[in-house]
Amino acid sequence: MPELPEVETFRRYLDSTSLKQRITNVEVKDSYVLKRISARELTRRLKGRRFEKSHRHGKHLFVRASDELWLRLHFGMTGSLEYLKDEEVAPRTARVIFRFANSCRLAFEDQRKFGEIELVDDVGDFLQTRGLGPDALEIGLSQFQAIVGKHHGAVKAILLNQQLIAGIGNLYADEILFRARMHPATDAARVSDKDLKRLFRATHYVLEKAITLKTDFNRLPKSWLLTHRGKPGRCPRCGRGLKSATIGGRTSWFCAHCQKRI
Ligand SMILES: [Zn+2]
């Protein structure tokens, strides 16, 4: 499932391929993806415009097409973007295709159909209406400490709660907790400020490193949990078998030896 690093990678890809070109058509192949707008209306409003700039908040990507006109993309479980040149054939899972004047196209792909596309007038209003928390990479240490340290419940569930902090999903939450040597079921309200600082640093390190590597799992450091996650994975730090448990409603992988419950 695309989390903050994947969506940031899509944002950079879109910036490097699709900005400033006139949109000549929008082809909707499968309308489940459209939220609160029809295919005809989406095409009508975007045709003749250009994507001017992009903005990411948590797992949402916003692309500005003019004043008070932003395209919002959410990648659901399997969404991604692909820029197609000339006659390159669009993938079977392309759900919406934006065609540009230079005859290239940007395809929104989504195999499992949990993706979302809509138009919004104002990004700030959208975030407020959804009640999304601050972006996980924009948030400062004191704000992070205030949010995480003031909530009772498994620290992993707090990290996953998009209303508190936006952008972290199941896989990177496990990695962040592994790096911070914190058991995912630790009660967040019992974590000291010093340990919250460690968690904050781990959050930044993991998300930024994943972005730098363009979220290519084959290039992730072998010292990361993610490359060993699943059966019969062993902890890259101590070599003991990794454990899994359902925490915060999701399957969590961790090392019971290296990650102590506080
Ligand atoms: Zn270990």
CSV table of C-alpha atoms and ligand atoms in Angstrom, one decimal:
chain,number,residue,atom,x,y,z
A,1,MET,CA,0.0,0.0,0.0
A,2,PRO,CA,1.5,3.3,-1.0
A,3,GLU,CA,2.6,5.2,2.1
A,4,LEU,CA,4.2,8.6,2.4
A,5,PRO,CA,7.6,7.6,0.7
A,6,GLU,CA,5.8,6.1,-2.3
A,7,VAL,CA,3.4,9.0,-2.7
A,8,GLU,CA,6.4,11.4,-2.5
A,9,THR,CA,8.1,9.4,-5.1
A,10,PHE,CA,5.0,9.6,-7.4
A,11,ARG,CA,4.9,13.4,-6.7
A,12,ARG,CA,8.5,13.8,-7.9
A,13,TYR,CA,7.9,11.6,-10.9
A,14,LEU,CA,4.8,13.7,-11.9
A,15,ASP,CA,6.8,16.9,-11.4
A,16,SER,CA,9.6,15.6,-13.7
A,17,THR,CA,7.3,14.4,-16.4
A,18,SER,CA,3.9,16.1,-16.5
A,19,LEU,CA,4.0,19.7,-15.4
A,20,LYS,CA,3.4,22.7,-17.7
A,21,GLN,CA,2.0,20.7,-20.6
A,22,ARG,CA,-1.5,21.5,-22.0
A,23,ILE,CA,-4.0,18.8,-21.1
A,24,THR,CA,-5.8,17.9,-24.4
A,25,ASN,CA,-8.0,15.1,-23.0
A,26,VAL,CA,-8.8,13.0,-19.9
A,27,GLU,CA,-9.9,9.5,-20.6
A,28,VAL,CA,-11.7,7.7,-17.7
A,29,LYS,CA,-11.5,4.0,-18.2
A,30,ASP,CA,-13.1,3.0,-15.0
A,31,SER,CA,-15.3,5.5,-13.1
A,32,TYR,CA,-15.1,3.8,-9.6
A,33,VAL,CA,-12.0,5.9,-9.0
A,34,LEU,CA,-13.8,9.2,-9.4
A,35,LYS,CA,-15.2,10.8,-6.2
A,36,ARG,CA,-17.9,13.4,-6.2
A,37,ILE,CA,-17.4,14.1,-9.9
A,38,SER,CA,-18.4,12.6,-13.3
A,39,ALA,CA,-16.0,11.6,-16.0
A,40,ARG,CA,-17.5,14.3,-18.3
A,41,GLU,CA,-17.1,17.0,-15.6
A,42,LEU,CA,-13.5,16.0,-14.8
A,43,THR,CA,-12.6,16.2,-18.5
A,44,ARG,CA,-14.4,19.5,-19.0
A,45,ARG,CA,-12.7,21.2,-16.1
A,46,LEU,CA,-9.2,20.0,-16.9
A,47,LYS,CA,-9.1,20.2,-20.7
A,48,GLY,CA,-7.0,23.1,-21.9
A,49,ARG,CA,-5.4,23.5,-18.4
A,50,ARG,CA,-1.8,22.6,-17.4
A,51,PHE,CA,-0.6,20.9,-14.2
A,52,GLU,CA,1.3,23.8,-12.6
A,53,LYS,CA,2.7,22.3,-9.4
A,54,SER,CA,2.1,19.6,-6.9
A,55,HIS,CA,1.8,19.2,-3.2
A,56,ARG,CA,1.7,16.1,-1.0
A,57,HIS,CA,0.1,15.7,2.4
A,58,GLY,CA,0.4,12.3,4.1
A,59,LYS,CA,-0.7,9.8,1.5
A,60,HIS,CA,-2.6,12.4,-0.6
A,61,LEU,CA,-1.2,14.0,-3.7
A,62,PHE,CA,-2.6,17.3,-5.0
A,63,VAL,CA,-1.9,18.8,-8.4
A,64,ARG,CA,-2.8,22.4,-9.1
A,65,ALA,CA,-4.4,23.0,-12.5
A,66,SER,CA,-5.5,26.6,-11.8
A,67,ASP,CA,-6.7,28.9,-9.0
A,68,GLU,CA,-9.2,26.9,-6.9
A,69,LEU,CA,-8.7,23.8,-9.1
A,70,TRP,CA,-6.6,20.9,-7.7
A,71,LEU,CA,-6.6,17.3,-8.7
A,72,ARG,CA,-6.4,15.0,-5.7
A,73,LEU,CA,-5.0,11.6,-6.1
A,74,HIS,CA,-5.0,8.9,-3.5
A,75,PHE,CA,-3.3,5.6,-4.4
A,76,GLY,CA,-5.4,3.2,-2.2
A,77,MET,CA,-3.8,-0.2,-2.0
A,78,THR,CA,-2.0,-0.6,-5.4
A,79,GLY,CA,-2.1,2.8,-7.2
A,80,SER,CA,0.8,4.3,-9.1
A,81,LEU,CA,1.6,6.6,-12.0
A,82,GLU,CA,3.1,5.9,-15.4
A,83,TYR,CA,4.1,8.4,-18.0
A,84,LEU,CA,3.7,7.0,-21.5
A,85,LYS,CA,5.4,8.4,-24.6
A,86,ASP,CA,3.9,8.5,-28.0
A,87,GLU,CA,2.4,5.2,-28.9
A,88,GLU,CA,3.4,3.3,-25.8
A,89,VAL,CA,0.4,1.1,-24.8
A,90,ALA,CA,-1.3,2.0,-21.6
A,91,PRO,CA,-1.3,-0.8,-19.0
A,92,ARG,CA,-4.5,-2.8,-18.6
A,93,THR,CA,-4.9,-1.4,-15.1
A,94,ALA,CA,-4.8,2.2,-16.2
A,95,ARG,CA,-8.0,3.8,-14.8
A,96,VAL,CA,-7.6,7.4,-15.9
A,97,ILE,CA,-5.3,8.7,-18.6
A,98,PHE,CA,-4.4,12.4,-18.9
A,99,ARG,CA,-3.3,13.2,-22.4
A,100,PHE,CA,-1.0,16.2,-23.2
A,101,ALA,CA,-0.4,18.3,-26.2
A,102,ASN,CA,3.0,16.7,-26.8
A,103,SER,CA,1.1,13.4,-27.3
A,104,CYS,CA,2.5,11.9,-24.1
A,105,ARG,CA,0.1,10.6,-21.4
A,106,LEU,CA,0.0,10.2,-17.7
A,107,ALA,CA,-1.8,7.1,-16.6
A,108,PHE,CA,-3.2,6.5,-13.1
A,109,GLU,CA,-2.9,2.8,-12.6
A,110,ASP,CA,-4.7,0.9,-9.9
A,111,GLN,CA,-5.0,-2.9,-10.0
A,112,ARG,CA,-7.1,-3.4,-6.8
A,113,LYS,CA,-9.4,-0.4,-7.3
A,114,PHE,CA,-9.1,1.4,-4.0
A,115,GLY,CA,-7.6,4.5,-5.6
A,116,GLU,CA,-9.4,7.9,-5.6
A,117,ILE,CA,-9.4,10.9,-7.9
A,118,GLU,CA,-11.4,14.1,-7.4
A,119,LEU,CA,-11.2,17.8,-7.9
A,120,VAL,CA,-10.9,20.1,-4.9
A,121,ASP,CA,-11.1,23.9,-4.6
A,122,ASP,CA,-8.7,24.3,-1.7
A,123,VAL,CA,-6.2,21.9,-0.3
A,124,GLY,CA,-6.4,23.3,3.2
A,125,ASP,CA,-10.2,23.0,3.3
A,126,PHE,CA,-9.9,19.4,2.2
A,127,LEU,CA,-7.4,18.5,4.9
A,128,GLN,CA,-9.5,20.2,7.5
A,129,THR,CA,-12.7,18.4,6.4
A,130,ARG,CA,-11.0,15.1,6.5
A,131,GLY,CA,-9.5,15.9,9.9
A,132,LEU,CA,-6.0,14.9,8.8
A,133,GLY,CA,-3.1,15.4,11.1
A,134,PRO,CA,0.1,17.2,10.2
A,135,ASP,CA,2.3,15.5,7.6
A,136,ALA,CA,4.8,13.0,9.1
A,137,LEU,CA,7.8,14.8,7.5
A,138,GLU,CA,6.5,18.3,8.2
A,139,ILE,CA,5.9,17.8,11.9
A,140,GLY,CA,8.5,19.2,14.4
A,141,LEU,CA,9.8,17.4,17.5
A,142,SER,CA,7.7,19.2,20.1
A,143,GLN,CA,4.5,18.7,18.1
A,144,PHE,CA,5.3,15.1,17.6
A,145,GLN,CA,6.0,14.6,21.3
A,146,ALA,CA,2.7,16.4,22.1
A,147,ILE,CA,0.7,14.3,19.8
A,148,VAL,CA,2.2,10.8,20.4
A,149,GLY,CA,2.9,11.3,24.1
A,150,LYS,CA,-0.6,12.5,25.0
A,151,HIS,CA,-2.4,9.5,23.6
A,152,HIS,CA,-3.1,6.2,25.4
A,153,GLY,CA,-3.0,3.1,23.2
A,154,ALA,CA,-0.4,1.1,21.3
A,155,VAL,CA,2.2,3.4,19.9
A,156,LYS,CA,1.9,1.7,16.5
A,157,ALA,CA,-1.8,2.5,16.4
A,158,ILE,CA,-1.0,6.2,17.1
A,159,LEU,CA,1.6,6.2,14.3
A,160,LEU,CA,-1.0,4.7,11.9
A,161,ASN,CA,-3.8,7.1,12.9
A,162,GLN,CA,-4.0,9.6,9.9
A,163,GLN,CA,-6.0,12.0,12.1
A,164,LEU,CA,-3.0,12.4,14.4
A,165,ILE,CA,-0.1,12.2,12.0
A,166,ALA,CA,-0.6,11.7,8.2
A,167,GLY,CA,1.5,9.5,5.9
A,168,ILE,CA,2.7,6.5,7.9
A,169,GLY,CA,1.3,3.1,7.0
A,170,ASN,CA,1.8,-0.5,8.3
A,171,LEU,CA,5.1,-1.3,6.7
A,172,TYR,CA,7.0,1.9,7.6
A,173,ALA,CA,5.5,2.0,11.1
A,174,ASP,CA,7.1,-1.4,11.8
A,175,GLU,CA,10.4,-0.2,10.4
A,176,ILE,CA,10.3,3.0,12.5
A,177,LEU,CA,9.5,1.1,15.7
A,178,PHE,CA,12.3,-1.4,14.9
A,179,ARG,CA,14.8,1.4,14.5
A,180,ALA,CA,13.6,3.1,17.6
A,181,ARG,CA,13.8,-0.2,19.5
A,182,MET,CA,10.3,0.2,20.7
A,183,HIS,CA,7.7,-2.6,20.9
A,184,PRO,CA,4.7,-1.8,18.8
A,185,ALA,CA,2.2,-2.4,21.6
A,186,THR,CA,3.9,0.0,24.0
A,187,ASP,CA,1.4,2.4,25.5
A,188,ALA,CA,2.3,5.8,23.8
A,189,ALA,CA,1.4,7.8,26.9
A,190,ARG,CA,4.0,6.0,28.9
A,191,VAL,CA,6.9,6.8,26.6
A,192,SER,CA,9.3,9.3,28.0
A,193,ASP,CA,10.2,12.5,26.1
A,194,LYS,CA,13.7,11.1,25.5
A,195,ASP,CA,12.3,8.0,23.9
A,196,LEU,CA,9.8,10.0,21.9
A,197,LYS,CA,12.7,12.0,20.5
A,198,ARG,CA,14.3,8.7,19.4
A,199,LEU,CA,11.0,7.7,17.8
A,200,PHE,CA,10.8,11.0,16.0
A,201,ARG,CA,14.3,10.7,14.7
A,202,ALA,CA,13.6,7.2,13.5
A,203,THR,CA,10.4,8.4,11.7
A,204,HIS,CA,12.4,11.0,9.8
A,205,TYR,CA,15.3,8.7,9.0
A,206,VAL,CA,13.1,5.8,7.7
A,207,LEU,CA,10.8,8.0,5.6
A,208,GLU,CA,13.6,10.1,4.1
A,209,LYS,CA,15.8,7.1,3.4
A,210,ALA,CA,13.0,5.3,1.6
A,211,ILE,CA,12.3,8.4,-0.5
A,212,THR,CA,16.0,8.7,-1.4
A,213,LEU,CA,16.0,5.0,-2.5
A,214,LYS,CA,12.7,5.7,-4.5
A,215,THR,CA,11.1,3.1,-2.3
A,216,ASP,CA,12.8,0.3,-4.2
A,217,PHE,CA,12.6,-2.6,-1.7
A,218,ASN,CA,15.6,-4.3,-3.3
A,219,ARG,CA,17.8,-1.4,-2.4
A,220,LEU,CA,16.7,-1.0,1.2
A,221,PRO,CA,19.5,-1.6,3.7
A,222,LYS,CA,19.8,-5.2,4.8
A,223,SER,CA,19.8,-3.8,8.4
A,224,TRP,CA,16.2,-2.9,8.0
A,225,LEU,CA,13.3,-5.0,9.3
A,226,LEU,CA,11.4,-4.6,6.0
A,227,THR,CA,13.9,-6.8,4.1
A,228,HIS,CA,13.4,-9.6,6.7
A,229,ARG,CA,9.7,-9.1,7.5
A,230,GLY,CA,7.5,-12.2,7.2
A,231,LYS,CA,8.2,-15.9,7.8
A,232,PRO,CA,10.7,-17.2,8.6
A,233,GLY,CA,12.4,-13.8,9.0
A,234,ARG,CA,15.2,-13.2,11.5
A,235,CYS,CA,16.1,-10.0,13.2
A,236,PRO,CA,18.9,-8.3,11.3
A,237,ARG,CA,20.3,-7.0,14.6
A,238,CYS,CA,20.3,-10.0,16.9
A,239,GLY,CA,19.5,-13.0,14.6
A,240,ARG,CA,16.5,-14.2,16.6
A,241,GLY,CA,13.3,-15.1,14.9
A,242,LEU,CA,10.9,-12.2,14.3
A,243,LYS,CA,7.5,-12.2,15.8
A,244,SER,CA,4.2,-11.1,14.5
A,245,ALA,CA,1.0,-9.9,16.2
A,246,THR,CA,-2.1,-7.9,15.3
A,247,ILE,CA,-1.6,-4.5,16.8
A,248,GLY,CA,-3.7,-1.5,15.9
A,249,GLY,CA,-5.8,-3.8,13.7
A,250,ARG,CA,-2.8,-4.6,11.4
A,251,THR,CA,-0.2,-7.4,11.3
A,252,SER,CA,2.9,-6.1,12.9
A,253,TRP,CA,6.4,-7.7,12.7
A,254,PHE,CA,9.0,-7.0,15.3
A,255,CYS,CA,11.8,-8.5,17.3
A,256,ALA,CA,10.7,-9.2,20.9
A,257,HIS,CA,14.3,-9.1,22.0
A,258,CYS,CA,15.4,-5.8,20.5
A,259,GLN,CA,12.1,-4.0,20.9
A,260,LYS,CA,11.2,-3.8,24.5
A,261,ARG,CA,7.8,-3.0,25.8
A,262,ILE,CA,8.1,0.1,28.0
B,1,ZN,ZN,16.6,-8.5,17.5
